[in-house]
Coordinates of C-alpha atoms (C1' of nucleotides) in Angstrom, one line a residue:
Chain A
X1 CA 121.2 98.5 130.4
X2 CA 118.7 101.1 129.5
X3 CA 121.4 102.7 127.5
X4 CA 120.0 104.1 124.2
X5 CA 121.4 102.4 121.1
X6 CA 122.6 105.7 119.7
X7 CA 125.0 106.8 122.3
X8 CA 126.0 110.4 121.4
X9 CA 122.5 111.8 121.5
X10 CA 121.7 114.5 124.1
X11 CA 119.2 112.6 126.1
X12 CA 117.5 115.4 128.0
X13 CA 115.9 118.4 126.3
X14 CA 114.4 121.5 127.7
X15 CA 110.6 121.4 127.7
X16 CA 110.0 123.5 124.6
X17 CA 112.4 121.6 122.5
X18 CA 111.0 118.3 123.6
X19 CA 107.5 119.5 122.9
X20 CA 108.5 120.5 119.4
X21 CA 110.2 117.2 118.8
X22 CA 107.0 115.4 119.9
X23 CA 104.8 117.5 117.6
X24 CA 107.1 117.0 114.7
X25 CA 107.0 113.2 115.1
X26 CA 103.3 113.3 115.6
X27 CA 102.8 115.1 112.3
X28 CA 104.5 112.4 110.4
X29 CA 102.8 109.5 112.2
X30 CA 99.3 111.0 112.2
X31 CA 99.7 111.8 108.5
X32 CA 100.7 108.3 107.8
X33 CA 98.2 106.4 109.9
X34 CA 95.5 108.8 110.9
X35 CA 94.4 109.6 114.5
X36 CA 93.1 106.2 115.3
X37 CA 95.8 104.4 113.5
X38 CA 98.6 106.1 115.5
X39 CA 99.4 104.9 119.0
X40 CA 101.0 107.0 121.7
X41 CA 103.7 104.4 122.0
X42 CA 104.6 104.8 118.4
X43 CA 104.9 108.5 118.8
X44 CA 107.0 108.2 122.0
X45 CA 109.3 105.7 120.2
X46 CA 109.7 107.9 117.2
X47 CA 110.7 110.8 119.5
X48 CA 113.1 108.5 121.4
X49 CA 111.4 108.8 124.8
X50 CA 108.8 106.9 126.7
X51 CA 105.1 107.5 126.8
X52 CA 104.7 109.4 130.1
X53 CA 106.9 112.1 128.5
X54 CA 104.1 112.8 126.0
X55 CA 101.7 113.3 128.9
X56 CA 104.0 115.8 130.5
X57 CA 103.4 118.1 127.6
X58 CA 99.9 117.1 126.4
X59 CA 97.0 116.0 128.6
X60 CA 95.6 113.6 126.1
X61 CA 96.4 112.1 122.7
X62 CA 93.7 114.4 121.2
X63 CA 95.4 117.4 122.8
X64 CA 98.6 116.4 121.0
X65 CA 96.6 116.1 117.8
X66 CA 95.2 119.5 118.2
X67 CA 98.6 121.0 118.9
X68 CA 99.9 119.3 115.8
X69 CA 97.0 120.7 113.8
X70 CA 98.0 124.2 114.9
X71 CA 101.6 123.6 114.0
X72 CA 100.6 122.4 110.5
X73 CA 98.0 125.1 110.1
X74 CA 100.5 127.8 110.7
X75 CA 102.9 126.4 108.2
X76 CA 103.1 126.6 104.4
X77 CA 99.8 127.8 103.0
X78 CA 98.2 125.8 100.2
X79 CA 98.4 128.7 97.9
X80 CA 100.1 132.0 98.0
X81 CA 98.5 135.3 96.9
X82 CA 101.9 136.6 95.8
X83 CA 101.5 135.7 92.1
X84 CA 98.3 137.7 92.1
X85 CA 100.0 140.7 93.7
X86 CA 103.0 140.7 91.4
X87 CA 100.7 140.4 88.5
X88 CA 102.6 140.0 85.2
X89 CA 100.0 138.7 82.9
X90 CA 97.3 136.1 83.3
X91 CA 99.4 133.3 82.1
X92 CA 102.2 133.9 84.6
X93 CA 99.7 134.4 87.4
X94 CA 97.7 131.3 86.9
X95 CA 100.7 129.1 86.1
X96 CA 102.4 130.3 89.2
X97 CA 99.3 129.6 91.3
X98 CA 98.9 126.2 89.8
X99 CA 102.6 125.3 90.4
X100 CA 102.2 126.5 94.0
X101 CA 99.2 124.3 94.7
X102 CA 100.8 121.3 93.0
X103 CA 104.0 121.9 95.0
X104 CA 102.1 122.1 98.2
X105 CA 100.7 118.6 97.4
X106 CA 103.8 116.8 96.2
X107 CA 106.6 118.5 98.1
X108 CA 105.3 117.1 101.4
X109 CA 102.3 114.8 101.0
X110 CA 102.0 114.9 104.8
X111 CA 99.8 118.0 104.5
X112 CA 97.2 116.7 102.2
X113 CA 97.1 113.4 104.0
X114 CA 96.6 115.1 107.3
X115 CA 93.9 117.4 105.8
X116 CA 92.0 114.4 104.3
X117 CA 92.4 112.2 107.4
X118 CA 91.1 114.9 109.7
X119 CA 88.2 115.7 107.4
X120 CA 87.2 112.0 107.2
X121 CA 87.8 111.4 110.9
X122 CA 85.8 114.5 111.8
X123 CA 88.5 116.5 113.6
X124 CA 88.8 120.2 113.5
X125 CA 91.7 120.6 111.0
X126 CA 89.2 120.3 108.3
X127 CA 87.4 123.6 109.2
X128 CA 90.5 125.3 110.6
X129 CA 92.4 124.8 107.4
X130 CA 89.5 125.2 105.0
X131 CA 88.3 128.4 106.6
X132 CA 91.7 129.7 107.4
X133 CA 93.6 129.0 104.2
X134 CA 91.5 127.8 101.4
X135 CA 88.6 130.2 101.6
X136 CA 90.6 133.4 102.0
X137 CA 92.8 132.4 99.0
X138 CA 89.8 131.5 96.9
X139 CA 88.3 134.9 97.7
X140 CA 91.5 136.7 96.7
X141 CA 91.7 134.7 93.5
X142 CA 88.0 135.3 92.8
X143 CA 88.6 139.0 93.4
X144 CA 91.4 138.9 90.8
X145 CA 89.2 137.1 88.3
X146 CA 86.4 139.6 89.0
X147 CA 88.8 142.4 88.2
X148 CA 89.8 140.8 85.0
X149 CA 86.1 140.5 84.1
X150 CA 85.7 144.2 84.7
X151 CA 88.7 144.8 82.5
X152 CA 86.9 143.0 79.8
X153 CA 89.5 140.4 79.6
X154 CA 87.4 137.5 81.0
X155 CA 83.9 136.4 80.2
X156 CA 81.1 137.2 82.6
X157 CA 81.0 134.2 84.9
X158 CA 80.7 133.8 88.6
X159 CA 84.3 134.6 89.7
X160 CA 84.2 132.3 92.7
X161 CA 83.0 129.4 90.6
X162 CA 85.8 130.0 88.2
X163 CA 88.3 130.0 91.0
X164 CA 86.8 126.8 92.2
X165 CA 87.1 125.2 88.8
X166 CA 90.8 126.2 88.4
X167 CA 91.9 125.3 91.9
X168 CA 89.8 122.1 91.7
X169 CA 91.5 120.7 88.7
X170 CA 95.0 121.4 90.0
X171 CA 94.2 120.1 93.5
X172 CA 92.6 117.0 92.2
X173 CA 95.7 116.3 90.1
X174 CA 97.9 116.9 93.1
X175 CA 95.8 114.5 95.1
X176 CA 95.9 111.8 92.5
X177 CA 99.7 112.1 92.5
X178 CA 100.1 111.9 96.3
X179 CA 97.2 110.1 97.8
X180 CA 96.4 107.7 94.9
X181 CA 100.0 107.5 93.9
X182 CA 99.4 107.9 90.2
X183 CA 102.7 107.7 88.5
X184 CA 103.7 110.8 86.6
X185 CA 107.2 112.0 85.9
X186 CA 108.3 115.4 87.1
X187 CA 108.5 117.2 83.7
X188 CA 105.2 115.6 82.6
X189 CA 103.6 117.4 85.6
X190 CA 104.8 120.7 84.3
X191 CA 103.1 119.9 81.0
X192 CA 99.8 119.0 82.8
X193 CA 99.9 122.2 84.7
X194 CA 100.6 124.1 81.5
X195 CA 97.7 122.6 79.6
X196 CA 95.3 123.0 82.5
X197 CA 96.2 126.7 82.7
X198 CA 95.8 127.0 79.0
X199 CA 92.4 125.3 79.0
X200 CA 91.2 127.5 81.9
X201 CA 92.4 130.7 80.5
X202 CA 91.1 129.9 77.0
X203 CA 87.8 129.2 78.7
X204 CA 87.8 132.4 80.6
X205 CA 88.8 134.7 77.7
X206 CA 86.1 136.4 75.8
X207 CA 85.3 134.7 72.5
X208 CA 85.4 136.9 69.4
X209 CA 81.7 136.3 68.6
X210 CA 79.7 135.9 71.7
X211 CA 77.0 133.4 71.4
X212 CA 74.5 132.3 74.0
Chain B
X1 CA 65.6 87.7 127.5
X2 CA 67.8 87.8 124.5
X3 CA 64.7 88.9 122.5
X4 CA 65.6 91.6 120.0
X5 CA 63.9 94.9 120.8
X6 CA 62.2 95.0 117.3
X7 CA 59.9 92.1 117.6
X8 CA 58.6 91.3 114.1
X9 CA 62.0 90.8 112.6
X10 CA 62.9 87.4 111.4
X11 CA 65.8 86.7 113.6
X12 CA 67.5 84.0 111.6
X13 CA 68.5 84.5 108.0
X14 CA 69.9 82.2 105.5
X15 CA 73.7 82.5 105.0
X16 CA 73.6 84.6 101.8
X17 CA 71.2 87.1 103.2
X18 CA 73.0 87.4 106.4
X19 CA 76.3 87.8 104.6
X20 CA 74.7 90.6 102.5
X21 CA 73.4 92.3 105.6
X22 CA 76.8 92.2 107.2
X23 CA 78.5 93.7 104.1
X24 CA 75.9 96.4 103.9
X25 CA 76.4 97.4 107.5
X26 CA 80.1 97.2 107.1
X27 CA 80.0 99.6 104.1
X28 CA 78.3 102.3 106.2
X29 CA 80.6 101.9 109.2
X30 CA 83.9 101.6 107.4
X31 CA 82.9 104.7 105.3
X32 CA 82.2 106.6 108.5
X33 CA 85.1 105.5 110.7
X34 CA 87.6 103.9 108.4
X35 CA 89.1 100.4 108.8
X36 CA 90.9 101.0 112.1
X37 CA 88.1 103.2 113.5
X38 CA 85.5 100.5 113.0
X39 CA 85.3 97.6 115.4
X40 CA 83.9 94.2 114.7
X41 CA 81.5 94.6 117.6
X42 CA 80.1 97.8 116.1
X43 CA 79.4 96.0 112.8
X44 CA 77.8 93.0 114.6
X45 CA 75.7 95.3 116.6
X46 CA 74.6 97.3 113.5
X47 CA 73.6 94.0 111.9
X48 CA 71.8 92.9 115.0
X49 CA 73.8 89.8 115.7
X50 CA 76.9 88.9 117.8
X51 CA 80.5 89.0 116.7
X52 CA 81.0 85.3 116.0
X53 CA 78.4 85.5 113.3
X54 CA 80.7 87.8 111.3
X55 CA 83.4 85.1 111.6
X56 CA 81.1 82.5 110.2
X57 CA 81.1 84.4 106.9
X58 CA 84.5 86.1 106.9
X59 CA 87.8 84.7 108.3
X60 CA 89.1 88.1 109.5
X61 CA 88.0 91.7 109.7
X62 CA 90.2 92.4 106.7
X63 CA 88.4 89.7 104.7
X64 CA 85.2 91.5 105.5
X65 CA 86.7 94.7 104.4
X66 CA 87.8 93.2 101.1
X67 CA 84.4 91.7 100.5
X68 CA 82.8 95.1 101.2
X69 CA 85.3 96.6 98.7
X70 CA 84.2 94.2 96.1
X71 CA 80.6 95.0 96.8
X72 CA 81.2 98.7 96.5
X73 CA 83.4 98.3 93.5
X74 CA 80.8 96.4 91.6
X75 CA 78.2 99.1 92.3
X76 CA 77.4 102.4 90.7
X77 CA 80.4 103.6 88.7
X78 CA 81.8 107.0 89.3
X79 CA 81.1 108.0 85.7
X80 CA 79.1 106.5 83.0
X81 CA 80.2 106.3 79.4
X82 CA 76.5 106.5 78.3
X83 CA 76.5 110.2 77.6
X84 CA 79.5 109.8 75.3
X85 CA 77.8 107.0 73.4
X86 CA 74.5 108.8 73.0
X87 CA 76.4 111.9 71.9
X88 CA 74.1 114.8 71.3
X89 CA 76.5 117.7 71.3
X90 CA 79.4 118.6 73.5
X91 CA 77.4 120.6 75.9
X92 CA 75.0 117.8 76.6
X93 CA 77.8 115.3 76.8
X94 CA 79.9 117.1 79.3
X95 CA 77.1 118.4 81.3
X96 CA 75.8 114.9 81.7
X97 CA 79.2 113.5 82.6
X98 CA 79.7 116.3 85.2
X99 CA 76.2 115.8 86.7
X100 CA 77.0 112.1 86.9
X101 CA 80.2 112.6 88.7
X102 CA 78.7 115.1 91.1
X103 CA 75.7 112.8 91.7
X104 CA 78.1 109.9 92.5
X105 CA 79.6 112.1 95.2
X106 CA 76.6 113.7 96.9
X107 CA 74.0 111.0 96.4
X108 CA 75.8 108.7 98.7
X109 CA 79.0 110.1 100.3
X110 CA 79.8 106.6 101.5
X111 CA 81.6 105.9 98.3
X112 CA 84.0 108.8 98.2
X113 CA 84.7 108.5 101.9
X114 CA 85.5 104.8 101.4
X115 CA 87.7 105.5 98.5
X116 CA 89.6 108.2 100.4
X117 CA 89.9 106.2 103.6
X118 CA 91.2 103.2 101.7
X119 CA 93.7 105.3 99.8
X120 CA 95.0 106.9 103.0
X121 CA 95.0 103.7 105.0
X122 CA 96.7 101.9 102.2
X123 CA 94.2 99.3 101.4
X124 CA 93.5 97.9 98.0
X125 CA 90.2 99.7 97.1
X126 CA 92.4 102.5 96.0
X127 CA 93.9 100.6 93.1
X128 CA 90.9 98.4 92.5
X129 CA 88.7 101.3 92.0
X130 CA 91.1 103.6 90.4
X131 CA 92.3 101.0 87.8
X132 CA 88.8 99.5 87.5
X133 CA 86.6 102.5 87.2
X134 CA 88.4 105.8 86.9
X135 CA 91.1 104.9 84.4
X136 CA 88.8 103.2 81.9
X137 CA 86.4 106.0 82.0
X138 CA 89.1 108.6 81.6
X139 CA 90.4 106.7 78.6
X140 CA 86.9 106.7 77.1
X141 CA 86.5 110.4 77.7
X142 CA 90.0 111.0 76.4
X143 CA 89.1 109.1 73.2
X144 CA 86.0 111.2 72.8
X145 CA 88.0 114.4 73.2
X146 CA 90.6 113.0 70.8
X147 CA 87.8 112.5 68.2
X148 CA 86.6 116.0 68.7
X149 CA 90.1 117.2 68.2
X150 CA 90.3 115.3 64.9
X151 CA 86.9 116.7 64.0
X152 CA 88.5 120.1 64.3
X153 CA 86.1 121.1 67.0
X154 CA 88.7 121.1 69.9
X155 CA 92.1 122.6 70.1
X156 CA 95.1 120.3 69.9
X157 CA 95.9 119.4 73.5
X158 CA 96.7 116.2 75.2
X159 CA 93.3 114.5 75.4
X160 CA 94.0 112.7 78.6
X161 CA 95.2 115.8 80.3
X162 CA 92.0 117.6 79.2
X163 CA 89.9 114.8 80.6
X164 CA 91.9 115.0 83.8
X165 CA 91.2 118.7 84.0
X166 CA 87.5 118.3 83.5
X167 CA 86.9 115.4 85.8
X168 CA 89.3 117.0 88.4
X169 CA 87.3 120.2 88.8
X170 CA 84.0 118.4 89.1
X171 CA 85.4 115.8 91.4
X172 CA 87.1 118.3 93.7
X173 CA 83.8 120.2 93.9
X174 CA 82.0 117.0 94.8
X175 CA 84.6 116.3 97.4
X176 CA 84.4 119.7 99.0
X177 CA 80.6 119.2 99.3
X178 CA 80.7 115.8 100.9
X179 CA 84.0 115.4 102.7
X180 CA 84.6 119.0 103.7
X181 CA 80.9 119.7 104.1
X182 CA 81.0 123.0 102.2
X183 CA 77.5 124.3 102.2
X184 CA 76.0 124.7 98.7
X185 CA 72.3 124.6 97.9
X186 CA 71.0 122.1 95.4
X187 CA 70.2 124.5 92.5
X188 CA 73.4 126.4 93.1
X189 CA 75.2 123.2 92.4
X190 CA 73.7 122.9 89.0
X191 CA 74.9 126.4 88.3
X192 CA 78.4 125.5 89.3
X193 CA 78.4 122.5 87.1
X194 CA 77.0 124.6 84.2
X195 CA 79.7 127.2 84.6
X196 CA 82.5 124.6 84.9
X197 CA 81.3 122.9 81.7
X198 CA 81.1 126.2 80.0
X199 CA 84.7 127.2 81.0
X200 CA 86.0 123.8 80.0
X201 CA 84.3 123.7 76.6
X202 CA 85.2 127.3 75.9
X203 CA 88.8 126.4 76.7
X204 CA 88.7 123.4 74.4
X205 CA 87.1 125.0 71.4
X206 CA 89.3 126.4 68.7
X207 CA 89.7 130.1 68.9
X208 CA 89.0 132.0 65.7
X209 CA 92.6 133.3 65.3
X210 CA 95.0 130.7 66.6
X211 CA 98.0 132.3 68.2
X212 CA 100.9 130.6 69.9
Chain C
dA1 C1' 131.0 119.2 145.9
dC2 C1' 126.4 118.7 146.1
dG3 C1' 121.5 119.4 146.5
dC4 C1' 117.3 120.5 143.9
dT5 C1' 114.5 120.3 140.3
dA6 C1' 113.2 119.4 135.6
dG7 C1' 113.2 115.7 132.5
dG8 C1' 112.9 111.1 132.3
dA9 C1' 112.1 105.6 133.0
dT10 C1' 109.5 101.4 135.1
dA11 C1' 105.7 99.1 135.8
dG12 C1' 101.1 98.5 135.4
dC13 C1' 95.9 99.5 135.5
dA14 C1' 91.4 99.4 133.1
dT15 C1' 89.4 99.0 128.9
dG16 C1' 88.5 97.5 124.4
dC17 C1' 90.2 95.1 120.6
dG18 C1' 90.2 90.8 117.1
dC19 C1' 89.1 86.4 117.4
dT20 C1' 87.6 81.6 119.1
dA21 C1' 85.8 77.3 121.7
dA22 C1' 81.9 75.4 123.1
dG23 C1' 77.1 75.3 123.9
dT24 C1' 72.1 76.6 122.4
dT25 C1' 68.0 77.1 119.5
dG26 C1' 64.9 78.0 115.7
dC27 C1' 63.3 75.7 111.6
dG28 C1' 63.0 73.0 107.2
dG29 C1' 62.7 68.1 105.6
dT30 C1' 60.7 63.7 106.2
Chain D
dA1 C1' 56.4 64.6 115.6
dC2 C1' 60.9 65.0 115.7
dC3 C1' 65.6 64.8 114.0
dG4 C1' 69.5 67.3 112.2
dC5 C1' 71.8 71.0 111.0
dA6 C1' 72.5 75.7 110.1
dA7 C1' 72.2 79.9 112.5
dC8 C1' 73.2 82.2 116.5
dT9 C1' 74.8 83.2 121.6
dT10 C1' 77.7 83.0 125.8
dA11 C1' 81.9 83.4 127.7
dG12 C1' 86.3 84.5 127.4
dC13 C1' 91.5 84.5 125.8
dG14 C1' 95.5 87.1 124.7
dC15 C1' 97.0 91.3 123.5
dA16 C1' 97.4 96.3 122.6
dT17 C1' 95.7 100.7 123.8
dG18 C1' 95.4 105.4 126.4
dC19 C1' 96.9 106.9 130.4
dT20 C1' 98.9 107.1 135.4
dA21 C1' 101.4 106.4 140.0
dT22 C1' 105.8 106.1 141.4
dC23 C1' 110.4 106.3 141.3
dC24 C1' 115.0 107.7 139.3
dT25 C1' 118.8 110.7 137.7
dA26 C1' 121.3 114.1 134.8
dG27 C1' 123.0 118.4 135.1
dC28 C1' 122.7 123.3 136.5
dG29 C1' 123.3 126.9 140.1
dT30 C1' 125.7 127.9 144.0

DNA sequence: ACGCTAGGATAGCATGCGCTAAGTTGCGGT
DNA sequence: ACCGCAACTTAGCGCATGCTATCCTAGCGT
């Protein structure tokens, strides 16, 4: 009578696996509906168990949220420092960074949605992610820009502001694609990235006749 | 007994004034907590009346939300086309636009919060605002950039992508200030805007020796 | 073969939600 | 002065929520 409708599923899982399954389901639902918009029943149903099972692993709904935050936060970083390390020319570096940021957004919109939801709802992912991922990367990028300024390749501007400008225009584009669902075909995106990188690099490079 | 605690307030308002008061309170609460995170009781309490009063003016909570959307949507636009019309040099134009966008964000974070919440929660403000404000402005800005390209002042790039890049970096900065609460002193903001405008304009201007 | 325990289901509590029926009162018009 | 109505309140319905007390059972070790 209480037979599940999909019969050949292993009904009982060891604690750690079940816990992981719960967190995974929670990620999707919290990203889609936010903390307040997601019910514990929804999560339980998505996992294929009943509510009390959630409470065997997490004391409260918020504890589950926090655990999910941690899971997300330890996942794919927004931007990788790799392109900076394997430096093969500014164009390659910044194109690679931009592609990475954009991929982070569109490949799985779950992440940006979760980040925005938690920032708006005042949860801790905001800070955890911002301080843990964004700021460190921005500092690395700023350091790279600083180096290029010292090289004489870039104009003398505040490196962190320049990094902010670059990441900002890419991130905003990624956000408009995922959160605001602006339509934009795949290859057109590459073109946008290409042009943004071009504008930025042109803006950073030293003009022939300096004029203030 | 049911006397309100602030005595010299005219307790009864004509329908249109009460309606406006409700919408105003709803704006603040929906911006702070989202649609699902805001209760009709909260709104009623903020207005200083009881719940049924809300339902004298709006059939459902969602209707109130829609009315509030309309109210916000007919308010201050994200960006004004004025600086483009009163064109007094690229630097002045883009600095003015950037300041306007940033002001729209920080002057009253209610707006950006509402926009993001409604996009995430899948309400209609997203499209209403995006199609009604952002897209038209972007097109105007793109047209201006196009003109400057024809003038020979800017490099040949897709004008809309350039507009996206410019607005994106400013908007993302505004978002980080308001939504993610990144600390940044007032005069430091001006500096950020200044540098972003400089990077963008430098990137757009034709280099002396064109090289592809 | 079978007991023990970890993994799970049933049922339900207390609270708060959106919303409403019905009654009450301040206030402008005559 | 007082009537009528618009503005507002009281009380509460039905339902969903977060969470829990209680019981059940699959499946492993022996």
